Amino acid sequence: MKKLGSYALIIILVAVVMVGFEKGRHADAAVNHPVDDASVQLAQLMSIGKEVIQDKVRVTIKWQGEWNTLLASEEAADVLSSRLGLSGLVYDKVQDHTQYYALGDLNGVQSKLSVTVREKGRLYVVLRLETETLEGMNALGTLQYNYGSSLADEGVNVKWNAAIQGMTNEQTGDMGGVQSLTHGEKLKNIEQQVENTIQPLKMVDSYEDGNTISRSYEVDGLPISVYSGDHQISLQVALHRNLDTGRQEISIGSPLLTIEY
């Protein structure tokens, strides 16, 4: 009976260890979840861009979030910039908040890190990646994943968003000429192209003025979203008529556009 009791105790201890291991493993997966999701989302966004944008494309990605740390603010900023391979840490003062900046340029991708001091031990981190080159486009996926993983590993509560911008593809008419479509007509064509690339969209918000139209959508196939009322928005598309060229500029953001358009 004593021997049987010893075996039972060993089994219980092993079970406890395994449960602890599983909890730790799932916790690690939860930490890396936004980084993995960002890879999926960027690939989908790039596919959309290839369908609807003509000529030069500009891609902007942001990793951002709060960071609670025991490090002094300057030391914390230096730790992040060093880990990300950025250089030239600069101090600044913006609206009574201390900020630190560092820059980088790798494989055609320009990076800018900003660390803002909100209060002692509580910082806000923004890492912006931007490129307009083919080399940069090819490097973005790996670079955003590595940067996001590094920030999360340091304890930053990372959130992701991205945008693709350029000129819309022109619509060719039956006689070979270029048709001048209204914002609404052009956006309807873009929506159809996006649905062919990913899956059906559900529009949940719309804005329009004389030169700009913007719509936001629920998209089940995109894992990163933000709440707007009762809806989870994953994609925003905006068209703007350039008064100088007469052409339509398109901005596609996921989950929302956080840059000028």
GROMACS .gro file of C-alpha atoms in nm:
model
  261
    1MET     CA    1   0.000   0.000   0.000
    2LYS     CA    2   0.287   0.235   0.080
    3LYS     CA    3   0.444   0.160  -0.258
    4LEU     CA    4   0.110   0.219  -0.433
    5GLY     CA    5   0.072   0.547  -0.247
    6SER     CA    6   0.420   0.653  -0.360
    7TYR     CA    7   0.333   0.579  -0.722
    8ALA     CA    8   0.013   0.781  -0.691
    9LEU     CA    9   0.207   1.072  -0.542
   10ILE     CA   10   0.458   1.061  -0.829
   11ILE     CA   11   0.177   1.061  -1.087
   12ILE     CA   12   0.012   1.360  -0.918
   13LEU     CA   13   0.341   1.551  -0.910
   14VAL     CA   14   0.406   1.477  -1.278
   15ALA     CA   15   0.053   1.589  -1.365
   16VAL     CA   16   0.103   1.915  -1.175
   17VAL     CA   17   0.429   1.979  -1.357
   18MET     CA   18   0.266   1.906  -1.694
   19VAL     CA   19  -0.026   2.136  -1.619
   20GLY     CA   20   0.220   2.409  -1.525
   21PHE     CA   21   0.413   2.347  -1.844
   22GLU     CA   22   0.098   2.365  -2.056
   23LYS     CA   23  -0.007   2.689  -1.887
   24GLY     CA   24   0.335   2.836  -1.949
   25ARG     CA   25   0.332   2.718  -2.310
   26HIS     CA   26  -0.012   2.867  -2.373
   27ALA     CA   27   0.094   3.189  -2.202
   28ASP     CA   28   0.393   3.210  -2.437
   29ALA     CA   29   0.165   3.147  -2.734
   30ALA     CA   30  -0.067   3.425  -2.617
   31VAL     CA   31   0.226   3.666  -2.596
   32ASN     CA   32   0.336   3.583  -2.951
   33HIS     CA   33  -0.017   3.575  -3.091
   34PRO     CA   34  -0.028   3.938  -3.217
   35VAL     CA   35   0.311   3.892  -3.383
   36ASP     CA   36   0.196   3.578  -3.566
   37ASP     CA   37  -0.133   3.743  -3.661
   38ALA     CA   38   0.054   4.043  -3.800
   39SER     CA   39   0.234   3.815  -4.046
   40VAL     CA   40  -0.099   3.685  -4.176
   41GLN     CA   41  -0.249   4.033  -4.192
   42LEU     CA   42   0.046   4.188  -4.377
   43ALA     CA   43   0.043   3.913  -4.639
   44GLN     CA   44  -0.328   3.972  -4.701
   45LEU     CA   45  -0.279   4.348  -4.715
   46MET     CA   46   0.003   4.313  -4.968
   47SER     CA   47  -0.218   4.089  -5.184
   48ILE     CA   48  -0.489   4.354  -5.186
   49GLY     CA   49  -0.234   4.623  -5.275
   50LYS     CA   50  -0.110   4.428  -5.575
   51GLU     CA   51  -0.464   4.409  -5.709
   52VAL     CA   52  -0.572   4.772  -5.673
   53ILE     CA   53  -0.260   4.993  -5.667
   54GLN     CA   54  -0.075   5.107  -5.977
   55ASP     CA   55   0.295   5.196  -6.004
   56LYS     CA   56   0.478   5.292  -5.683
   57VAL     CA   57   0.351   5.154  -5.352
   58ARG     CA   58   0.434   5.287  -5.006
   59VAL     CA   59   0.393   5.056  -4.705
   60THR     CA   60   0.388   5.178  -4.346
   61ILE     CA   61   0.380   4.947  -4.043
   62LYS     CA   62   0.352   5.042  -3.677
   63TRP     CA   63   0.420   4.839  -3.366
   64GLN     CA   64   0.308   5.031  -3.059
   65GLY     CA   65   0.201   4.981  -2.701
   66GLU     CA   66   0.256   5.051  -2.334
   67TRP     CA   67   0.569   4.933  -2.158
   68ASN     CA   68   0.591   4.906  -1.781
   69THR     CA   69   0.954   4.869  -1.677
   70LEU     CA   70   1.179   4.911  -1.376
   71LEU     CA   71   1.450   5.061  -1.596
   72ALA     CA   72   1.514   5.435  -1.602
   73SER     CA   73   1.354   5.591  -1.910
   74GLU     CA   74   1.678   5.665  -2.098
   75GLU     CA   75   1.820   5.323  -2.015
   76ALA     CA   76   1.496   5.159  -2.132
   77ALA     CA   77   1.501   5.347  -2.462
   78ASP     CA   78   1.866   5.253  -2.510
   79VAL     CA   79   1.788   4.885  -2.443
   80LEU     CA   80   1.515   4.882  -2.705
   81SER     CA   81   1.711   5.073  -2.970
   82SER     CA   82   2.013   4.846  -2.921
   83ARG     CA   83   1.807   4.528  -2.942
   84LEU     CA   84   1.639   4.651  -3.262
   85GLY     CA   85   1.973   4.748  -3.416
   86LEU     CA   86   1.886   5.119  -3.433
   87SER     CA   87   2.130   5.399  -3.368
   88GLY     CA   88   2.159   5.762  -3.266
   89LEU     CA   89   1.932   5.779  -2.961
   90VAL     CA   90   1.807   6.138  -2.935
   91TYR     CA   91   1.630   6.313  -2.648
   92ASP     CA   92   1.340   6.551  -2.709
   93LYS     CA   93   1.052   6.721  -2.525
   94VAL     CA   94   0.702   6.707  -2.679
   95GLN     CA   95   0.399   6.857  -2.500
   96ASP     CA   96   0.569   6.829  -2.162
   97HIS     CA   97   0.655   6.463  -2.221
   98THR     CA   98   1.010   6.333  -2.252
   99GLN     CA   99   1.069   6.136  -2.571
  100TYR     CA  100   1.362   5.935  -2.704
  101TYR     CA  101   1.413   5.858  -3.074
  102ALA     CA  102   1.633   5.619  -3.269
  103LEU     CA  103   1.654   5.554  -3.644
  104GLY     CA  104   1.752   5.268  -3.870
  105ASP     CA  105   1.773   5.171  -4.237
  106LEU     CA  106   1.793   4.801  -4.322
  107ASN     CA  107   1.726   4.630  -4.656
  108GLY     CA  108   1.542   4.932  -4.790
  109VAL     CA  109   1.318   4.971  -4.483
  110GLN     CA  110   1.343   5.292  -4.279
  111SER     CA  111   1.266   5.249  -3.909
  112LYS     CA  112   1.194   5.501  -3.636
  113LEU     CA  113   1.158   5.414  -3.270
  114SER     CA  114   1.003   5.659  -3.025
  115VAL     CA  115   0.979   5.599  -2.651
  116THR     CA  116   0.759   5.847  -2.463
  117VAL     CA  117   0.770   5.880  -2.086
  118ARG     CA  118   0.415   5.898  -1.946
  119GLU     CA  119   0.518   5.860  -1.583
  120LYS     CA  120   0.792   5.685  -1.389
  121GLY     CA  121   0.815   5.324  -1.502
  122ARG     CA  122   0.536   5.370  -1.758
  123LEU     CA  123   0.643   5.430  -2.117
  124TYR     CA  124   0.473   5.428  -2.456
  125VAL     CA  125   0.660   5.275  -2.748
  126VAL     CA  126   0.603   5.333  -3.121
  127LEU     CA  127   0.813   5.163  -3.388
  128ARG     CA  128   0.735   5.279  -3.742
  129LEU     CA  129   0.861   5.092  -4.050
  130GLU     CA  130   0.829   5.239  -4.399
  131THR     CA  131   0.940   5.148  -4.749
  132GLU     CA  132   0.869   5.226  -5.115
  133THR     CA  133   1.127   4.990  -5.270
  134LEU     CA  134   1.100   4.634  -5.399
  135GLU     CA  135   1.388   4.535  -5.170
  136GLY     CA  136   1.199   4.678  -4.875
  137MET     CA  137   0.876   4.500  -4.970
  138ASN     CA  138   1.061   4.168  -4.976
  139ALA     CA  139   1.218   4.237  -4.636
  140LEU     CA  140   0.911   4.369  -4.454
  141GLY     CA  141   0.758   4.038  -4.349
  142THR     CA  142   1.067   3.906  -4.172
  143LEU     CA  143   1.163   4.246  -4.033
  144GLN     CA  144   0.822   4.325  -3.883
  145TYR     CA  145   0.808   3.977  -3.727
  146ASN     CA  146   1.154   4.007  -3.571
  147TYR     CA  147   1.090   4.359  -3.444
  148GLY     CA  148   0.748   4.268  -3.303
  149SER     CA  149   0.890   3.961  -3.130
  150SER     CA  150   1.175   4.163  -2.980
  151LEU     CA  151   0.940   4.431  -2.844
  152ALA     CA  152   0.705   4.170  -2.697
  153ASP     CA  153   0.999   3.983  -2.546
  154GLU     CA  154   1.109   4.302  -2.369
  155GLY     CA  155   0.760   4.336  -2.221
  156VAL     CA  156   0.597   4.588  -2.455
  157ASN     CA  157   0.223   4.525  -2.492
  158VAL     CA  158   0.244   4.537  -2.872
  159LYS     CA  159  -0.039   4.638  -3.104
  160TRP     CA  160  -0.003   4.629  -3.485
  161ASN     CA  161  -0.139   4.830  -3.773
  162ALA     CA  162  -0.029   4.885  -4.132
  163ALA     CA  163  -0.119   5.081  -4.443
  164ILE     CA  164  -0.053   5.060  -4.817
  165GLN     CA  165  -0.079   5.372  -5.032
  166GLY     CA  166  -0.051   5.455  -5.401
  167MET     CA  167  -0.248   5.544  -5.711
  168THR     CA  168  -0.550   5.338  -5.809
  169ASN     CA  169  -0.552   5.129  -6.123
  170GLU     CA  170  -0.735   5.321  -6.396
  171GLN     CA  171  -1.048   5.170  -6.549
  172THR     CA  172  -1.025   5.102  -6.923
  173GLY     CA  173  -1.337   5.152  -7.134
  174ASP     CA  174  -1.467   4.947  -7.430
  175MET     CA  175  -1.295   5.179  -7.680
  176GLY     CA  176  -0.959   5.154  -7.503
  177GLY     CA  177  -0.980   5.494  -7.335
  178VAL     CA  178  -0.954   5.558  -6.961
  179GLN     CA  179  -1.285   5.608  -6.786
  180SER     CA  180  -1.323   5.869  -6.514
  181LEU     CA  181  -1.509   5.688  -6.237
  182THR     CA  182  -1.668   5.852  -5.936
  183HIS     CA  183  -1.532   5.774  -5.590
  184GLY     CA  184  -1.828   5.548  -5.523
  185GLU     CA  185  -1.792   5.357  -5.850
  186LYS     CA  186  -1.419   5.315  -5.804
  187LEU     CA  187  -1.456   5.199  -5.445
  188LYS     CA  188  -1.721   4.946  -5.551
  189ASN     CA  189  -1.472   4.801  -5.802
  190ILE     CA  190  -1.203   4.789  -5.531
  191GLU     CA  191  -1.440   4.614  -5.292
  192GLN     CA  192  -1.504   4.348  -5.555
  193GLN     CA  193  -1.131   4.300  -5.610
  194VAL     CA  194  -1.072   4.269  -5.234
  195GLU     CA  195  -1.351   4.013  -5.204
  196ASN     CA  196  -1.190   3.813  -5.485
  197THR     CA  197  -0.855   3.829  -5.300
  198ILE     CA  198  -0.974   3.751  -4.946
  199GLN     CA  199  -1.346   3.703  -4.881
  200PRO     CA  200  -1.668   3.905  -4.855
  201LEU     CA  201  -1.655   4.241  -4.678
  202LYS     CA  202  -1.915   4.380  -4.441
  203MET     CA  203  -1.919   4.760  -4.445
  204VAL     CA  204  -1.981   4.908  -4.101
  205ASP     CA  205  -1.886   5.274  -4.144
  206SER     CA  206  -1.863   5.529  -4.426
  207TYR     CA  207  -1.753   5.890  -4.473
  208GLU     CA  208  -1.755   6.109  -4.783
  209ASP     CA  209  -1.686   6.471  -4.876
  210GLY     CA  210  -1.606   6.645  -5.205
  211ASN     CA  211  -1.266   6.483  -5.266
  212THR     CA  212  -1.248   6.189  -5.025
  213ILE     CA  213  -1.444   5.873  -4.950
  214SER     CA  214  -1.363   5.629  -4.673
  215ARG     CA  215  -1.521   5.300  -4.567
  216SER     CA  216  -1.448   5.056  -4.284
  217TYR     CA  217  -1.521   4.684  -4.293
  218GLU     CA  218  -1.552   4.367  -4.093
  219VAL     CA  219  -1.342   4.092  -4.255
  220ASP     CA  220  -1.356   3.747  -4.097
  221GLY     CA  221  -1.033   3.638  -4.266
  222LEU     CA  222  -0.821   3.906  -4.095
  223PRO     CA  223  -0.727   3.814  -3.735
  224ILE     CA  224  -0.639   4.165  -3.605
  225SER     CA  225  -0.934   4.397  -3.550
  226VAL     CA  226  -1.051   4.688  -3.334
  227TYR     CA  227  -1.393   4.745  -3.184
  228SER     CA  228  -1.612   5.027  -3.316
  229GLY     CA  229  -1.945   5.011  -3.137
  230ASP     CA  230  -2.069   4.656  -3.183
  231HIS     CA  231  -1.843   4.585  -3.480
  232GLN     CA  232  -1.490   4.452  -3.517
  233ILE     CA  233  -1.319   4.650  -3.793
  234SER     CA  234  -1.029   4.485  -3.975
  235LEU     CA  235  -0.993   4.697  -4.287
  236GLN     CA  236  -1.036   5.060  -4.392
  237VAL     CA  237  -1.015   5.189  -4.749
  238ALA     CA  238  -0.998   5.556  -4.848
  239LEU     CA  239  -0.992   5.723  -5.189
  240HIS     CA  240  -0.878   6.081  -5.234
  241ARG     CA  241  -0.880   6.289  -5.552
  242ASN     CA  242  -0.546   6.465  -5.600
  243LEU     CA  243  -0.641   6.811  -5.720
  244ASP     CA  244  -0.301   6.867  -5.885
  245THR     CA  245  -0.294   6.548  -6.095
  246GLY     CA  246  -0.664   6.465  -6.109
  247ARG     CA  247  -0.581   6.104  -6.018
  248GLN     CA  248  -0.731   5.900  -5.737
  249GLU     CA  249  -0.500   5.811  -5.450
  250ILE     CA  250  -0.584   5.503  -5.245
  251SER     CA  251  -0.497   5.424  -4.884
  252ILE     CA  252  -0.569   5.079  -4.739
  253GLY     CA  253  -0.525   5.036  -4.365
  254SER     CA  254  -0.557   4.738  -4.137
  255PRO     CA  255  -0.722   4.729  -3.897
  256LEU     CA  256  -0.762   5.109  -3.938
  257LEU     CA  257  -0.582   5.391  -4.117
  258THR     CA  258  -0.365   5.574  -3.866
  259ILE     CA  259  -0.166   5.779  -4.119
  260GLU     CA  260  -0.260   6.079  -4.328
  261TYR     CA  261  -0.467   6.016  -4.642
   0.00000   0.00000   0.00000
